[in-house]
Short mmCIF file of C-alpha atoms in Angstrom, two decimals:
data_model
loop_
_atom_site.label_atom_id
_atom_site.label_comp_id
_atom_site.label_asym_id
_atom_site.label_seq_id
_atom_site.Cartn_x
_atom_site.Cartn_y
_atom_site.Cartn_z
CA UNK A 1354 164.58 4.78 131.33
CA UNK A 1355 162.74 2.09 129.33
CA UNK A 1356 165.42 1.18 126.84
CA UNK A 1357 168.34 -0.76 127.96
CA UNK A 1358 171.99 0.16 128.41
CA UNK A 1359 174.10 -2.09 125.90
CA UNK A 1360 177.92 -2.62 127.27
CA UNK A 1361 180.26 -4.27 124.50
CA UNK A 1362 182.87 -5.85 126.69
CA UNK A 1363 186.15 -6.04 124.10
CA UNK A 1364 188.80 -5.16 126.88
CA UNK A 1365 189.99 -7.89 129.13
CA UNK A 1366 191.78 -5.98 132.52
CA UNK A 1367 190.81 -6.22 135.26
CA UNK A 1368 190.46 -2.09 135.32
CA UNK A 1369 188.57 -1.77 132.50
CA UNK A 1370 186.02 -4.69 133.80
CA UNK A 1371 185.72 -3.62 136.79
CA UNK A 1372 184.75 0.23 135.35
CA UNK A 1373 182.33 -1.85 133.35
CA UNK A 1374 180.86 -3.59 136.52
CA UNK A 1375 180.28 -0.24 138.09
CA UNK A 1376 178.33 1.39 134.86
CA UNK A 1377 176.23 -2.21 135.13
CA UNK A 1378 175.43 -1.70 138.73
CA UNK A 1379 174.64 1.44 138.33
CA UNK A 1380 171.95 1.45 135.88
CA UNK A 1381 170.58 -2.08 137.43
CA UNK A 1382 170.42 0.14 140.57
CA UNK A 1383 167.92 2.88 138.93
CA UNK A 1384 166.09 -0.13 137.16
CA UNK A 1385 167.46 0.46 134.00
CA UNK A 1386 168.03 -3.22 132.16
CA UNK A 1387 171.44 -3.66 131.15
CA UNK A 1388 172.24 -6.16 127.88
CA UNK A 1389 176.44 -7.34 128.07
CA UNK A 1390 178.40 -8.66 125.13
CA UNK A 1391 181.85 -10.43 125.12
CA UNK A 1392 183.79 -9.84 122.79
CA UNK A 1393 187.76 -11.06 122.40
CA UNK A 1394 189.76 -10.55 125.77
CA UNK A 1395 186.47 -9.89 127.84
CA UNK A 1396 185.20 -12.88 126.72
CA UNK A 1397 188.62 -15.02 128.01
CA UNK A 1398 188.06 -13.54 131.33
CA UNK A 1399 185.08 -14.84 131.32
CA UNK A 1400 185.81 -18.19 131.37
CA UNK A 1401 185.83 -20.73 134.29
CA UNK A 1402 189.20 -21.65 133.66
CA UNK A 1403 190.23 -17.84 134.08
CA UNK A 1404 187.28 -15.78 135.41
CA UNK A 1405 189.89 -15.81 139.13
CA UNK A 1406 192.83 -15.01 137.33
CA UNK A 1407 194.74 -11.29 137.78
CA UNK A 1408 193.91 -10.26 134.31
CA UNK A 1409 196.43 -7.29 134.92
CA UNK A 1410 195.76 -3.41 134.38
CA UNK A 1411 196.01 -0.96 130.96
CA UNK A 1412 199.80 -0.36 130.29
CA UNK A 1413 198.97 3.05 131.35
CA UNK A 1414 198.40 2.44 135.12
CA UNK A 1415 201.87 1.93 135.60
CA UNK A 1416 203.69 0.92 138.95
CA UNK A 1417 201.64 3.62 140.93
CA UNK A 1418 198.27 2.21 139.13
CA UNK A 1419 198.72 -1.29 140.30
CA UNK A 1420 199.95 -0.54 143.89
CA UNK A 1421 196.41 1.71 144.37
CA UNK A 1422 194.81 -1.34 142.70
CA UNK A 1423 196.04 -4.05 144.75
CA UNK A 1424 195.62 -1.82 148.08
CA UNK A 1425 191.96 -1.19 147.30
CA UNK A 1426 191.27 -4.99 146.58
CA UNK A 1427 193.27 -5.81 149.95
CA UNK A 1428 190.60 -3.76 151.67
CA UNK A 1429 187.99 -5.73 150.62
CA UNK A 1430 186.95 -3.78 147.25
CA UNK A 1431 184.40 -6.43 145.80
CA UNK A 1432 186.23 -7.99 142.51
CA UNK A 1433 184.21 -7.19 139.17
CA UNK A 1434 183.07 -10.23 138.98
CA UNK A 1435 181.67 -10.17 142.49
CA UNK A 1436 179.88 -6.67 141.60
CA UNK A 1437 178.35 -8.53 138.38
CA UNK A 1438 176.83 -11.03 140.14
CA UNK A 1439 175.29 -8.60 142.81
CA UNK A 1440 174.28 -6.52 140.01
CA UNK A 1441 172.10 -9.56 138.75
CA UNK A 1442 170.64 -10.05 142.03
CA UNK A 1443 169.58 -6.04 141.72
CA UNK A 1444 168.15 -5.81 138.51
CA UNK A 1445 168.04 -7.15 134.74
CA UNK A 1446 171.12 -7.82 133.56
CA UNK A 1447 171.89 -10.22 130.76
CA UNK A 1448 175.26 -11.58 129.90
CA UNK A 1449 175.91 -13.13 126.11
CA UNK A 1450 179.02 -14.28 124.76
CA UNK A 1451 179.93 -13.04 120.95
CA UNK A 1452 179.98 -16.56 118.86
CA UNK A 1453 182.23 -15.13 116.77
CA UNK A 1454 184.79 -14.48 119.53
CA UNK A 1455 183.75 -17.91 121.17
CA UNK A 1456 185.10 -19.47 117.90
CA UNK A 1457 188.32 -17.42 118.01
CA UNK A 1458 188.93 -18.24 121.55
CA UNK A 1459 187.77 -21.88 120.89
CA UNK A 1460 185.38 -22.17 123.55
CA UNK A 1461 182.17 -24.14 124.31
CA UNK A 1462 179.14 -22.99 126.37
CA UNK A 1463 180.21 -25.05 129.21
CA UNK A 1464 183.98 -23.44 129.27
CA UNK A 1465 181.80 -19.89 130.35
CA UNK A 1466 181.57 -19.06 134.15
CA UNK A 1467 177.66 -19.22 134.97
CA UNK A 1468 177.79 -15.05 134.88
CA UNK A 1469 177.16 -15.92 131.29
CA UNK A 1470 173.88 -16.49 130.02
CA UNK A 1471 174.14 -17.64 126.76
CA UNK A 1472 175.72 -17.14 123.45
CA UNK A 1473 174.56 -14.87 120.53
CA UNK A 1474 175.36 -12.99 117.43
CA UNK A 1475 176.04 -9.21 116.36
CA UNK A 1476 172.20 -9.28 115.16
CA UNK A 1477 170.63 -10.69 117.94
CA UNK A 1478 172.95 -8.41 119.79
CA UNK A 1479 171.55 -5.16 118.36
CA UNK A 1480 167.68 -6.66 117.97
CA UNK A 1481 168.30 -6.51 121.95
CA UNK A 1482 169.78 -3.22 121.92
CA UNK A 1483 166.71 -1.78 120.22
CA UNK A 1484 167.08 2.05 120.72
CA UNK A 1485 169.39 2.00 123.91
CA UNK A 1486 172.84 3.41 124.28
CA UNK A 1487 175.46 1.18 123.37
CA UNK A 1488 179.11 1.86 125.37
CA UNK A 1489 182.23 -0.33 124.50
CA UNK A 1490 184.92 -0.72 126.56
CA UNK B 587 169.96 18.06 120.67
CA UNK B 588 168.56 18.89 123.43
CA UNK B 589 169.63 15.32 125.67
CA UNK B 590 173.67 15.92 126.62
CA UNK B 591 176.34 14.00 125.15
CA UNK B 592 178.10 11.84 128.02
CA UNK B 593 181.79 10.64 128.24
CA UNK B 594 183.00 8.48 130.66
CA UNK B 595 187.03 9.06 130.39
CA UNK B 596 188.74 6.19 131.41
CA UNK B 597 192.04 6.45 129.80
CA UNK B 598 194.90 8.79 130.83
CA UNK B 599 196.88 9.08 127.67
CA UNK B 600 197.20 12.09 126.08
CA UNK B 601 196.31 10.93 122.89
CA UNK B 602 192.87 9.41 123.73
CA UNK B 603 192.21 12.71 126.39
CA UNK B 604 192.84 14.96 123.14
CA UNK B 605 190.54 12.59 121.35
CA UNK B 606 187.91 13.50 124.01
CA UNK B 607 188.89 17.27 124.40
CA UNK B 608 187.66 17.30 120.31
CA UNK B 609 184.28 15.59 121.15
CA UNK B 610 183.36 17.66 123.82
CA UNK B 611 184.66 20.91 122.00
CA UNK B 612 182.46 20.18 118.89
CA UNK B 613 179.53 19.31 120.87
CA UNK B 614 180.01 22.59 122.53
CA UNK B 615 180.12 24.48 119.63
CA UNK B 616 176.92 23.26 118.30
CA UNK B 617 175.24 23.72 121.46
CA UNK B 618 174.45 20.34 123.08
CA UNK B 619 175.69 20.12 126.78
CA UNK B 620 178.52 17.52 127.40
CA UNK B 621 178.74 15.85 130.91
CA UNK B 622 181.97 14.39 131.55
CA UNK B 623 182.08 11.45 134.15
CA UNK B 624 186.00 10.95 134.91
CA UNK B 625 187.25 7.65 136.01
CA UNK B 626 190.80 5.59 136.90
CA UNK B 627 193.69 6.81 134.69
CA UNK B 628 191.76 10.06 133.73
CA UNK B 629 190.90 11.15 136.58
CA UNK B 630 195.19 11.06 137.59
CA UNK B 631 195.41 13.42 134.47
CA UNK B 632 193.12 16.11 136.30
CA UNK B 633 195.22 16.21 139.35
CA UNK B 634 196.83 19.33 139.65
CA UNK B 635 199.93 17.28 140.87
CA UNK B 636 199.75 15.95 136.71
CA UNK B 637 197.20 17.39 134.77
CA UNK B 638 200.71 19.45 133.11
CA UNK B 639 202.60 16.07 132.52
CA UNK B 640 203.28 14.07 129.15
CA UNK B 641 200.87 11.32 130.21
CA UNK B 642 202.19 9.04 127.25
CA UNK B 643 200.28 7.80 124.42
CA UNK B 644 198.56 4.50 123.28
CA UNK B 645 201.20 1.23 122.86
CA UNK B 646 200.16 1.39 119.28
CA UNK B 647 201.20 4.87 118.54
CA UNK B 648 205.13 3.66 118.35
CA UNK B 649 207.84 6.02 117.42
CA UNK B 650 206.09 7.11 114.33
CA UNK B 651 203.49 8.36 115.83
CA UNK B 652 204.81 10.12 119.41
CA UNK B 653 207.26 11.91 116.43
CA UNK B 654 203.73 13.22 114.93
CA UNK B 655 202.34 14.23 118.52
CA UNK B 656 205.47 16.12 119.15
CA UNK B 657 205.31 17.92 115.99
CA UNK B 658 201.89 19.32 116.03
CA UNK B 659 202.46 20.38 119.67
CA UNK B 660 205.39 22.37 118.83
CA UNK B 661 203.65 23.50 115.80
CA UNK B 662 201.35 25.25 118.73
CA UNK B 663 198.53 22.85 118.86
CA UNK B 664 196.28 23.48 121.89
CA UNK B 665 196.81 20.41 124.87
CA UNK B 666 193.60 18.74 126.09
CA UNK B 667 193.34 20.51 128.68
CA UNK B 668 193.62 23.94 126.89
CA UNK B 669 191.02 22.80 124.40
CA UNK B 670 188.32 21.45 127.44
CA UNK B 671 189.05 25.19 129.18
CA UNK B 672 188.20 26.15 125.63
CA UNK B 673 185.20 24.27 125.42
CA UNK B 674 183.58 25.21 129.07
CA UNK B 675 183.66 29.12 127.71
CA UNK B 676 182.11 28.32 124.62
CA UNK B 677 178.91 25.64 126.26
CA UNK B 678 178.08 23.58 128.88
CA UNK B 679 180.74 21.43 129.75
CA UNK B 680 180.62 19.88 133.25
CA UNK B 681 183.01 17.83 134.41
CA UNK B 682 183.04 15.61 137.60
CA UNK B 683 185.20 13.58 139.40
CA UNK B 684 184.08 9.45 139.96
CA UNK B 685 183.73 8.96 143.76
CA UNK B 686 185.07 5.40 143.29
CA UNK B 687 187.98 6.68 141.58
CA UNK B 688 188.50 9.25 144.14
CA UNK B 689 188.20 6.07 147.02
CA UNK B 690 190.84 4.25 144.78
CA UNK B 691 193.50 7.19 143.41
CA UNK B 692 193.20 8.03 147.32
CA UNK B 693 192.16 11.87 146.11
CA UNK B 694 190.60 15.03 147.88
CA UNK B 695 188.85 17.26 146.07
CA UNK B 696 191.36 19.88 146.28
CA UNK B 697 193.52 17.95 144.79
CA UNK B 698 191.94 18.22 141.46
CA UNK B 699 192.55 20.53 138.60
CA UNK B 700 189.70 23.84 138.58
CA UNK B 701 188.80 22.26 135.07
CA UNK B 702 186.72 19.57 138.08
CA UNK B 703 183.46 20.97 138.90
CA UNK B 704 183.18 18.61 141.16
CA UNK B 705 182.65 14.23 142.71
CA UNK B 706 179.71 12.30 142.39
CA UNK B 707 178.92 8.75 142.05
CA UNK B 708 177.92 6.88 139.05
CA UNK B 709 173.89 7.09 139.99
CA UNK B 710 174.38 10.81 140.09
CA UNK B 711 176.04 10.08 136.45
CA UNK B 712 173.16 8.38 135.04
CA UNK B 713 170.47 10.72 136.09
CA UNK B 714 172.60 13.62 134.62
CA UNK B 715 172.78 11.61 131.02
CA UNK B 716 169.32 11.26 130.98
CA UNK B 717 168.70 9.62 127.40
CA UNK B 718 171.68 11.22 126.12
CA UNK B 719 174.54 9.11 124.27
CA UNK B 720 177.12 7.49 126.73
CA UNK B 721 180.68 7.50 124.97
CA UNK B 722 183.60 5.22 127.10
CA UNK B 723 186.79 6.60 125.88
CA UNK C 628 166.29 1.75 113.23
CA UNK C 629 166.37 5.07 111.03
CA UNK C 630 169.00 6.71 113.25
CA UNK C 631 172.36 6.29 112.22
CA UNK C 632 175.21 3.68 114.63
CA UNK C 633 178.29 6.06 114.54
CA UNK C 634 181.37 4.90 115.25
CA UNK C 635 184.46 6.58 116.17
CA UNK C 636 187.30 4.57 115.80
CA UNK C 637 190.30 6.03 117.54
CA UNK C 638 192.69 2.91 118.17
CA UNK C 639 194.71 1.20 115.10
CA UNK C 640 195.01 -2.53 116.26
CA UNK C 641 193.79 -5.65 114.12
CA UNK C 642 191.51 -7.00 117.19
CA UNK C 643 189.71 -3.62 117.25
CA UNK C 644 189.29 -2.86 114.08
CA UNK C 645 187.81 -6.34 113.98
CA UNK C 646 185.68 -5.94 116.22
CA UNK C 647 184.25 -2.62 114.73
CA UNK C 648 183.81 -4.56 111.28
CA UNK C 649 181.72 -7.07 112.80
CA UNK C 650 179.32 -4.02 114.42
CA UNK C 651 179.30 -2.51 111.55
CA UNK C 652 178.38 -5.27 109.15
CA UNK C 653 175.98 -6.61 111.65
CA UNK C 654 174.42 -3.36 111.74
CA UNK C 655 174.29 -2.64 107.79
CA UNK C 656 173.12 -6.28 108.16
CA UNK C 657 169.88 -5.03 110.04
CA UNK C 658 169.15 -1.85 107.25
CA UNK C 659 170.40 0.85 109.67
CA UNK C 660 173.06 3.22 108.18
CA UNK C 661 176.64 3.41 109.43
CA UNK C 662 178.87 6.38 110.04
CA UNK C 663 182.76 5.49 110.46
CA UNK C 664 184.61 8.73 111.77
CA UNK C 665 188.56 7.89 111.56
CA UNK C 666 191.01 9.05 114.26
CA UNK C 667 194.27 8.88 115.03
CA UNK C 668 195.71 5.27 115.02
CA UNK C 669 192.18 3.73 112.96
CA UNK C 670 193.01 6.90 110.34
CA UNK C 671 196.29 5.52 110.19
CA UNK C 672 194.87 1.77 109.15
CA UNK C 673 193.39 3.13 106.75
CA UNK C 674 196.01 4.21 104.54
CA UNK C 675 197.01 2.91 100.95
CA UNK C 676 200.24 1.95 103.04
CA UNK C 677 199.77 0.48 106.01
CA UNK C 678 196.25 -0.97 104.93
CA UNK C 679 197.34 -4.53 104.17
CA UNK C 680 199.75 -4.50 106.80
CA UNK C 681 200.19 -6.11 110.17
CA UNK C 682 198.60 -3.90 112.68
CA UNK C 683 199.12 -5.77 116.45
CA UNK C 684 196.77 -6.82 118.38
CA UNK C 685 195.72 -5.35 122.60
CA UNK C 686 198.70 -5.14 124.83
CA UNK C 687 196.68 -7.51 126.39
CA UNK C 688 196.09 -10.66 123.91
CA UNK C 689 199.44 -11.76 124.87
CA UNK C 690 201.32 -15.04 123.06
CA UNK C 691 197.61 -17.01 123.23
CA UNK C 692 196.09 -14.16 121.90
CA UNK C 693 198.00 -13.60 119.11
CA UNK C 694 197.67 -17.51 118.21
CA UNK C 695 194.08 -17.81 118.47
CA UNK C 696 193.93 -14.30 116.24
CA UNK C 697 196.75 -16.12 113.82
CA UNK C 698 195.37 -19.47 113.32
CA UNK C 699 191.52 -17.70 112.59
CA UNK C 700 193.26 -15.49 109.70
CA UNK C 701 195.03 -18.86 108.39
CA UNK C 702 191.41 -20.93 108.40
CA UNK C 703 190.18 -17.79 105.73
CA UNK C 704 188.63 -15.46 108.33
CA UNK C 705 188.00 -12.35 106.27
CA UNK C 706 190.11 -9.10 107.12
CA UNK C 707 188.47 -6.29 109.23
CA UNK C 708 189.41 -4.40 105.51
CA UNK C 709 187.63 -7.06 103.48
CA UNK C 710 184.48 -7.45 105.98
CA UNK C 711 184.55 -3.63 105.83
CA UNK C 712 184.18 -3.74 101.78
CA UNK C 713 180.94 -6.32 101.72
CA UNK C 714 179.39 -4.18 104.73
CA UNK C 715 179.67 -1.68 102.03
CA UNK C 716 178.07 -3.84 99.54
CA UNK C 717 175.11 -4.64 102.13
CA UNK C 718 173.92 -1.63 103.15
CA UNK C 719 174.76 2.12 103.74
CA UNK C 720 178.36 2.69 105.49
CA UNK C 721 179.73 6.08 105.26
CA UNK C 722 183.49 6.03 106.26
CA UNK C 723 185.01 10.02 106.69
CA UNK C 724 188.56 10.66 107.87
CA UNK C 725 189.02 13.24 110.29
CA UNK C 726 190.49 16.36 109.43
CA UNK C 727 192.63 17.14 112.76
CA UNK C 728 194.15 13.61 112.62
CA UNK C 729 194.87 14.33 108.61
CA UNK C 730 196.87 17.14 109.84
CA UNK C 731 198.44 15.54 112.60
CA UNK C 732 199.35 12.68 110.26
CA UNK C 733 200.29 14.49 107.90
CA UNK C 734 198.02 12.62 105.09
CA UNK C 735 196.35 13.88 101.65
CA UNK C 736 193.19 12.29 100.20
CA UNK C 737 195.04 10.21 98.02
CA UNK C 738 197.02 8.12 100.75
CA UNK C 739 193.67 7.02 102.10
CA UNK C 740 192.27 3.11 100.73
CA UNK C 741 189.48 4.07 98.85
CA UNK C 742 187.28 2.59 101.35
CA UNK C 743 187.40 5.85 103.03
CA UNK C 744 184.60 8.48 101.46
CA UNK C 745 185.55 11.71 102.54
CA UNK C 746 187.37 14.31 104.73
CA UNK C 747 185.71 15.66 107.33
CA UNK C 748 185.71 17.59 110.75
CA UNK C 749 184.19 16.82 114.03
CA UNK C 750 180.91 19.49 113.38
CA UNK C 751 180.20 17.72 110.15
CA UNK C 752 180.27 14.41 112.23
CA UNK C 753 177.89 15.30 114.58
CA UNK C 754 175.55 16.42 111.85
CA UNK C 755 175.18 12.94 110.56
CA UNK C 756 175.07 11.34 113.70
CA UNK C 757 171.74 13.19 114.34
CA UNK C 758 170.35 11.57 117.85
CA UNK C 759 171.73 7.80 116.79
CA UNK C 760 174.08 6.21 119.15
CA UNK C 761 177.73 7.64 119.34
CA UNK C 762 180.49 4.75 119.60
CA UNK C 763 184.03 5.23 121.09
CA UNK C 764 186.24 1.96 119.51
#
């Protein structure tokens, strides 16, 4: 349980980050660090500007989808952003932003909610990763 | 190959579930156990209510490609869910329900498909995987 | 860093593929051998001709999306295709094509880009993943 669990974040819905947020809390739970890179959409809903935003649900989910969705957040489901954040306060988990999808999105360090710690590269990425599982989603 | 190969299914459509019914039914075959963790949109697909339904395919497959789904299924192709009942009589396949997903799809364990063995949370998940490779599909 | 990243890529969209470049480059970057398996959609990419073409982007990106991808490709970003080629160059990347999405596409050899090695099935891909970390893209 040494190594740590590596989540690329590419996806941007709210679904997919909040199935993300669950995998994080999970391993933070059994002490397990977890490393989290941003990548494209992900990384837009991190921002401050949209990090409260409905970032909507896979096409998939359909009508049915988003009315269980909305009904589970109307009783009180912490958001996935709330779940991050207590997921922190449980364990080691450390949040980097992909430069290169910073530069695509054309974002600064200060445009990131403070659930991001930093910004990094691919390598620095992986030298992080070291022999741990890496998941994207 | 002695740790178990882990998917986390997250996506209903019938063209990513066949994607994952091929995973687990090679990893079978070679004799590595496959835990399958079943979340959100896949999780609807093992109802019994749906698990016979054309759940769609990706936005990107277009016309083109539903026309080359179509084909090979007429052409006798196995479905996902033949190939997974496949797989569990040729290795260990296990495949459980996420209680989350359960909460949200509002779901009783009867009303999955027998292909479930069963619900457990995402701790119960993690302990299963051991240091086996986590695949989010 | 002697076990082999393998990536599956299932999903045929220029923001994905992208994405899988840059781990794949950043990983040939670090000295650790690649293995690109090609399903369904990615397979499709891949051809002689649809290679060069347009491919989308994420339901998701929406009209900002699509700019920020746009005006990144007009500045001289390189191609998932060309950063694909020089992670080639770099180090040792292995892409094989599936052989159940050949069928269901309906492909020979020769339609692939010749950035694609080889033919293969799912046992063979296990076989060369070997206990390195399995990727779902």
């Amino acid at each position: 349980m040494d190594e740590p669990l590596n989540l690329v974040l590419f996806s941007g819905t709210d679904d997919r980050l909040q199935a993300a947020a669950v995998l994080t809390a999970g391993a933070a739970a059994l002490g397990k660090p977890v490393n989290v890179f941003l990548q494209y959409w992900a990384l837009h809903a991190f921002t401050r500007a949209a990090i409260g935003d409905d970032h909507g649900l896979a096409p998939e989910a359909g009508s049915a989808g988003r009315a269980a969705v909305t009904a589970l957040a109307n009783a009180g489901q912490a958001t996935w952003a709330e779940t991050l954040r207590q997921a922190k306060d449980l364990g080691s988990v450390d949040i980097q932003a992909c430069s290169l999808s910073m530069d695509l999105l054309r974002l600064e360090p200060e445009d990131l909610d403070p659930l991001v710690d930093g910004v990094e590269g691919v390598t620095a990425f992986y030298l992080s990763a070291g022999e741990g599982q890496v998941v994207f989603i």
